[in-house]
Coordinates of C-alpha atoms in Angstrom, one line a residue:
M1 CA -50.0 43.8 -105.1
Y2 CA -50.4 46.0 -108.1
S3 CA -53.0 48.8 -107.5
S4 CA -55.6 49.4 -110.1
F5 CA -56.2 52.9 -108.9
I6 CA -55.6 55.5 -111.6
P7 CA -55.4 59.2 -110.3
P8 CA -57.5 61.7 -112.3
R9 CA -55.8 63.9 -114.8
Q10 CA -57.9 66.8 -113.7
V11 CA -60.3 67.5 -110.8
K12 CA -63.3 69.7 -110.2
I13 CA -63.1 72.9 -108.1
G14 CA -64.5 71.3 -105.0
D15 CA -61.8 68.5 -105.0
A16 CA -59.1 71.1 -105.7
A17 CA -60.3 73.3 -102.8
A18 CA -60.4 70.3 -100.5
F19 CA -56.9 69.2 -101.3
A20 CA -55.4 72.7 -101.1
G21 CA -57.2 73.4 -97.8
T22 CA -59.3 76.2 -99.1
T23 CA -62.8 76.8 -100.5
P24 CA -64.2 77.0 -104.0
R25 CA -65.2 80.6 -103.2
A26 CA -61.6 81.4 -102.4
I27 CA -60.4 79.8 -105.6
R28 CA -62.9 81.8 -107.7
H29 CA -61.5 84.9 -106.0
Y30 CA -58.0 83.9 -107.0
H31 CA -59.2 83.8 -110.6
E32 CA -60.9 87.2 -110.3
I33 CA -57.8 89.0 -109.1
G34 CA -55.4 87.2 -111.5
L35 CA -53.6 85.2 -108.9
L36 CA -54.6 81.8 -110.4
P37 CA -55.1 81.5 -114.2
E38 CA -58.6 80.4 -115.2
P39 CA -58.5 76.7 -116.2
V40 CA -60.1 75.2 -119.2
R41 CA -63.6 74.1 -118.6
G42 CA -64.8 70.6 -119.4
G43 CA -67.7 69.5 -121.5
D44 CA -70.1 70.2 -118.6
D45 CA -68.8 73.8 -118.5
R46 CA -67.1 73.2 -115.1
R47 CA -63.6 74.2 -114.3
R48 CA -61.0 71.4 -114.3
Y49 CA -57.7 71.7 -112.4
G50 CA -54.5 69.9 -113.3
Y51 CA -51.2 69.2 -111.6
E52 CA -49.7 72.6 -112.2
D53 CA -52.9 74.3 -111.0
M54 CA -52.7 72.4 -107.8
I55 CA -49.0 73.3 -107.3
R56 CA -50.0 77.0 -107.7
L57 CA -52.8 76.6 -105.2
L58 CA -50.5 75.0 -102.7
W59 CA -48.1 77.9 -103.2
I60 CA -50.8 80.4 -102.6
R61 CA -52.1 78.7 -99.5
K62 CA -48.6 78.4 -98.0
T63 CA -47.7 82.0 -98.6
A64 CA -51.1 83.4 -97.6
D65 CA -50.9 81.4 -94.3
A66 CA -47.6 83.1 -93.7
G67 CA -49.5 86.4 -93.7
I68 CA -48.6 87.6 -97.2
A69 CA -51.2 89.7 -99.0
L70 CA -52.8 88.1 -102.0
D71 CA -51.9 91.1 -104.2
D72 CA -48.3 90.7 -103.2
I73 CA -48.3 87.0 -104.0
R74 CA -49.9 87.8 -107.4
D75 CA -47.3 90.5 -108.2
A76 CA -44.5 88.1 -107.2
F77 CA -45.8 85.4 -109.6
A78 CA -46.3 88.0 -112.4
D79 CA -42.8 89.5 -112.0
T80 CA -41.2 86.0 -112.0
A81 CA -43.2 84.9 -115.1
S82 CA -42.3 88.0 -117.0
A83 CA -38.6 87.4 -116.3
G84 CA -38.8 83.9 -117.7
A85 CA -37.3 82.3 -114.6
E86 CA -37.3 78.5 -114.4
S87 CA -37.8 76.0 -111.6
D88 CA -35.7 76.7 -108.5
D89 CA -34.8 80.1 -109.9
S90 CA -38.5 80.9 -110.2
I91 CA -39.1 79.9 -106.6
A92 CA -36.2 81.9 -105.3
S93 CA -37.4 85.0 -107.3
I94 CA -40.9 84.6 -105.8
L95 CA -39.5 84.4 -102.3
E96 CA -37.2 87.3 -102.9
R97 CA -40.1 89.4 -104.1
L98 CA -42.2 88.4 -101.1
E99 CA -39.5 89.3 -98.7
E100 CA -39.1 92.7 -100.3
S101 CA -42.8 93.3 -99.8
L102 CA -42.6 92.3 -96.2
V103 CA -39.6 94.7 -95.6
A104 CA -41.7 97.5 -97.1
Q105 CA -44.7 96.6 -94.9
E106 CA -42.5 96.5 -91.8
A107 CA -41.2 100.0 -92.6
E108 CA -44.7 101.2 -93.0
L109 CA -45.8 99.6 -89.7
R110 CA -42.9 101.3 -87.9
R111 CA -43.9 104.6 -89.4
Q112 CA -47.5 104.1 -88.3
R113 CA -46.4 103.1 -84.8
T114 CA -44.1 106.1 -84.5
A115 CA -47.0 108.4 -85.5
V116 CA -49.4 106.8 -82.9
Q117 CA -46.7 107.0 -80.2
R118 CA -46.2 110.7 -81.1
M119 CA -49.9 111.4 -80.9
R120 CA -50.1 109.8 -77.4
T121 CA -47.0 111.7 -76.2
E122 CA -48.1 115.1 -77.6
G123 CA -51.8 114.7 -76.8
S124 CA -54.3 113.5 -79.3
R125 CA -55.0 116.9 -80.9
M126 CA -51.5 118.4 -80.7
G127 CA -50.1 115.1 -82.0
L128 CA -52.2 115.4 -85.2
L129 CA -50.1 118.4 -86.2
S130 CA -46.7 118.0 -87.8
D131 CA -43.5 118.3 -85.8
F132 CA -42.7 121.6 -87.5
V133 CA -45.9 123.1 -86.0
T134 CA -45.8 121.4 -82.6
S135 CA -42.2 122.5 -82.1
R136 CA -43.4 126.1 -81.9
L137 CA -46.0 125.2 -79.3
K138 CA -44.1 123.0 -76.9
S139 CA -42.9 125.8 -74.7
L140 CA -46.4 127.0 -73.9
P141 CA -47.9 126.1 -70.5
E142 CA -50.1 122.9 -70.6
G143 CA -53.7 123.7 -71.3
S144 CA -53.0 127.2 -72.6
L145 CA -54.1 126.3 -76.1
R146 CA -57.8 125.8 -76.7
Q147 CA -59.3 123.0 -78.6
A148 CA -60.5 125.5 -81.2
D149 CA -57.0 126.8 -81.6
L150 CA -55.6 123.3 -82.4
D151 CA -58.5 122.6 -84.7
S152 CA -57.8 125.8 -86.6
L153 CA -54.2 124.8 -87.0
L154 CA -55.2 121.4 -88.2
V155 CA -57.3 123.0 -91.0
T156 CA -54.6 125.5 -91.9
E157 CA -52.0 122.8 -92.2
R158 CA -54.3 120.8 -94.5
I159 CA -54.6 123.8 -96.8
F160 CA -51.3 125.6 -96.6
G161 CA -49.0 122.9 -95.2
P162 CA -46.9 122.9 -92.0
L163 CA -45.2 126.2 -92.8
G164 CA -48.6 128.0 -93.1
A165 CA -49.8 126.5 -89.9
A166 CA -46.5 127.4 -88.1
V167 CA -47.0 131.0 -89.2
Q168 CA -50.6 131.0 -87.9
A169 CA -49.4 129.5 -84.6
T170 CA -47.9 133.0 -83.9
R171 CA -51.5 134.2 -83.2
F172 CA -52.3 131.4 -80.7
I173 CA -48.9 131.8 -79.0
A174 CA -49.7 135.4 -78.4
L175 CA -53.1 134.6 -77.0
A176 CA -51.8 131.9 -74.8
T177 CA -49.2 134.2 -73.3
H178 CA -51.4 137.2 -72.8
P179 CA -54.4 136.4 -70.6
D180 CA -56.1 139.7 -71.2
L181 CA -56.1 139.1 -75.0
R182 CA -57.3 135.6 -74.4
E183 CA -60.2 136.9 -72.4
D184 CA -61.1 139.4 -75.1
S185 CA -60.8 136.8 -77.8
A186 CA -63.2 134.5 -75.9
R187 CA -65.7 137.3 -75.4
I188 CA -65.7 138.3 -79.1
D189 CA -65.9 134.7 -80.3
A190 CA -68.9 134.2 -78.1
A191 CA -70.5 137.4 -79.5
E192 CA -69.9 136.2 -83.1
E193 CA -71.4 132.8 -82.3
A194 CA -74.5 134.6 -81.0
L195 CA -75.1 136.0 -84.4
D196 CA -77.1 133.0 -85.4
D197 CA -79.9 132.6 -88.0
T198 CA -82.3 134.6 -85.8
I199 CA -80.3 137.8 -86.3
A200 CA -80.9 139.9 -89.4
V201 CA -77.9 141.0 -91.4
D202 CA -78.8 144.7 -90.8
D203 CA -79.2 144.2 -87.0
P204 CA -77.1 146.8 -85.1
R205 CA -75.4 144.0 -83.2
V206 CA -73.7 142.8 -86.4
A207 CA -71.8 146.1 -87.0
R208 CA -71.0 146.4 -83.3
V209 CA -69.4 142.9 -83.1
A210 CA -67.5 143.6 -86.3
A211 CA -66.1 146.8 -84.8
E212 CA -65.1 144.9 -81.7
R213 CA -63.4 142.2 -83.8
H214 CA -61.5 144.8 -85.8
A215 CA -60.3 146.6 -82.6
F216 CA -59.2 143.2 -81.1
E217 CA -57.3 142.2 -84.2
K218 CA -55.4 145.5 -84.1
A219 CA -54.5 145.0 -80.5
L220 CA -53.4 141.5 -81.1
H221 CA -51.3 142.5 -84.1
A222 CA -49.6 145.2 -82.0
V223 CA -48.7 142.7 -79.3
I224 CA -47.3 140.3 -81.9
E225 CA -45.3 143.1 -83.5
E226 CA -44.0 144.3 -80.2
S227 CA -43.1 141.2 -78.3
G228 CA -44.4 138.2 -80.3
P229 CA -42.8 134.7 -80.1
A230 CA -39.1 134.2 -80.1
E231 CA -39.0 133.2 -83.8
S232 CA -39.9 135.7 -86.4
D233 CA -41.7 134.7 -89.6
D234 CA -38.5 135.1 -91.6
A235 CA -36.8 132.7 -89.2
L236 CA -39.6 130.2 -89.7
F237 CA -39.2 130.3 -93.5
D238 CA -35.4 129.8 -93.1
S239 CA -36.0 126.9 -90.7
W240 CA -38.5 125.3 -93.1
D241 CA -36.1 125.6 -96.1
T242 CA -33.3 124.1 -94.0
S243 CA -35.3 121.1 -92.7
H244 CA -37.1 120.5 -96.0
P245 CA -34.6 121.2 -98.8
A246 CA -36.4 118.9 -101.3
A247 CA -39.7 120.6 -100.6
A248 CA -38.2 124.0 -100.9
A249 CA -36.7 123.1 -104.3
A250 CA -40.0 121.6 -105.5
D251 CA -42.0 124.6 -104.4
E252 CA -39.7 127.1 -106.2
G253 CA -41.9 129.7 -107.8
E254 CA -45.1 128.5 -106.2
D255 CA -47.3 130.4 -103.8
E256 CA -47.9 129.4 -100.2
A257 CA -50.8 127.2 -101.2
G258 CA -48.2 125.0 -102.9
Q259 CA -46.5 124.0 -99.7
S260 CA -46.5 120.3 -98.9
S261 CA -49.3 119.5 -96.4
G262 CA -47.8 116.3 -95.2
R263 CA -47.3 112.7 -96.1
G264 CA -50.0 111.2 -98.3
Q265 CA -51.9 114.5 -98.8
E266 CA -51.7 116.8 -101.7
P267 CA -52.1 120.5 -100.8
M268 CA -55.2 122.4 -102.0
S269 CA -55.7 126.0 -102.8
A270 CA -57.7 128.3 -100.5
F271 CA -60.3 128.5 -103.3
E272 CA -60.7 124.7 -103.3
A273 CA -60.9 124.6 -99.5
T274 CA -63.7 127.2 -99.5
G275 CA -66.0 124.8 -101.4
K276 CA -64.9 121.6 -99.5
M277 CA -64.6 122.7 -95.8
P278 CA -68.0 123.4 -94.3
Y279 CA -68.5 126.2 -91.7
D280 CA -72.0 126.7 -90.3
F281 CA -72.0 130.5 -90.3
S282 CA -75.2 132.4 -90.4
P283 CA -75.8 135.2 -92.9
A284 CA -75.4 137.7 -90.0
R285 CA -72.1 136.2 -89.0
L286 CA -70.8 136.2 -92.5
R287 CA -71.8 139.9 -92.8
C288 CA -70.0 140.6 -89.5
M289 CA -66.8 139.1 -91.0
E290 CA -67.2 141.2 -94.1
L291 CA -67.6 144.4 -92.1
A292 CA -64.5 143.6 -90.0
E293 CA -62.5 143.1 -93.2
E294 CA -63.8 146.4 -94.6
L295 CA -62.7 148.2 -91.5
A296 CA -59.3 146.6 -91.7
A297 CA -59.0 147.6 -95.4
H298 CA -59.9 151.2 -94.8
E299 CA -57.1 151.5 -92.2
S300 CA -54.4 149.7 -94.2
P301 CA -51.5 151.9 -95.3
A302 CA -52.3 151.1 -99.0
S303 CA -55.7 152.8 -98.7

């Protein structure tokens, strides 16, 4: 028996969504991000979808259900359209583009998983530092580095890169291997922290703590000069250049602040960091730091 049913030439957004297994809201989002071309509106100012629109919708739903990001689907369609591919060639090009995107995502997931596994193995704070820095610290006894030491290295690496942090690690290695220095360091740190907002900048305690800090830094420097860690700073620079030849070439002629600070982060200068990294230091503590620097300057060979 001959059917008198005549399929519509175009359908409204609700019918299109129902057939494709999605929602009108999702279809509107496809329009917004350029994934699905905006169709011609009818006399009632409502969108009307034809056969080709429905094919595109079904493609979107199938690929999205496979876990492909909408942006990747859009880019695949755009690249294929710009190449002027036809029919089966167009489909093959889209699938090839999507597979390339998945391969890239898999590589990124492997990188992320490796980073998380490394953090778990090294310890949450130690694992946040680059391999170049942690390689200098692995020989130290467990627990010999303080949380504040690791935090300081993390900040230094952000500003000066792994090389700068590896050089700074010399200080913490010396403290970790000399209990008497570690004890003095903890005592002076506590004295500096006690210079809070209740202490005036001209309080005698400020100058006294500054002198203690200066004396401690001299003693620490002497220990580092005499027995320090196995690797000298020169050896560190050579090791960095060997393991990062591309970075070394790119940094030719730059100062230390130009060292790469790690994947996904551009280095910043010490001046920039001063205005962006907060430290809750009281005026008395800042004055103490200034006095300690002045004492060091007066004793420098250049003075």
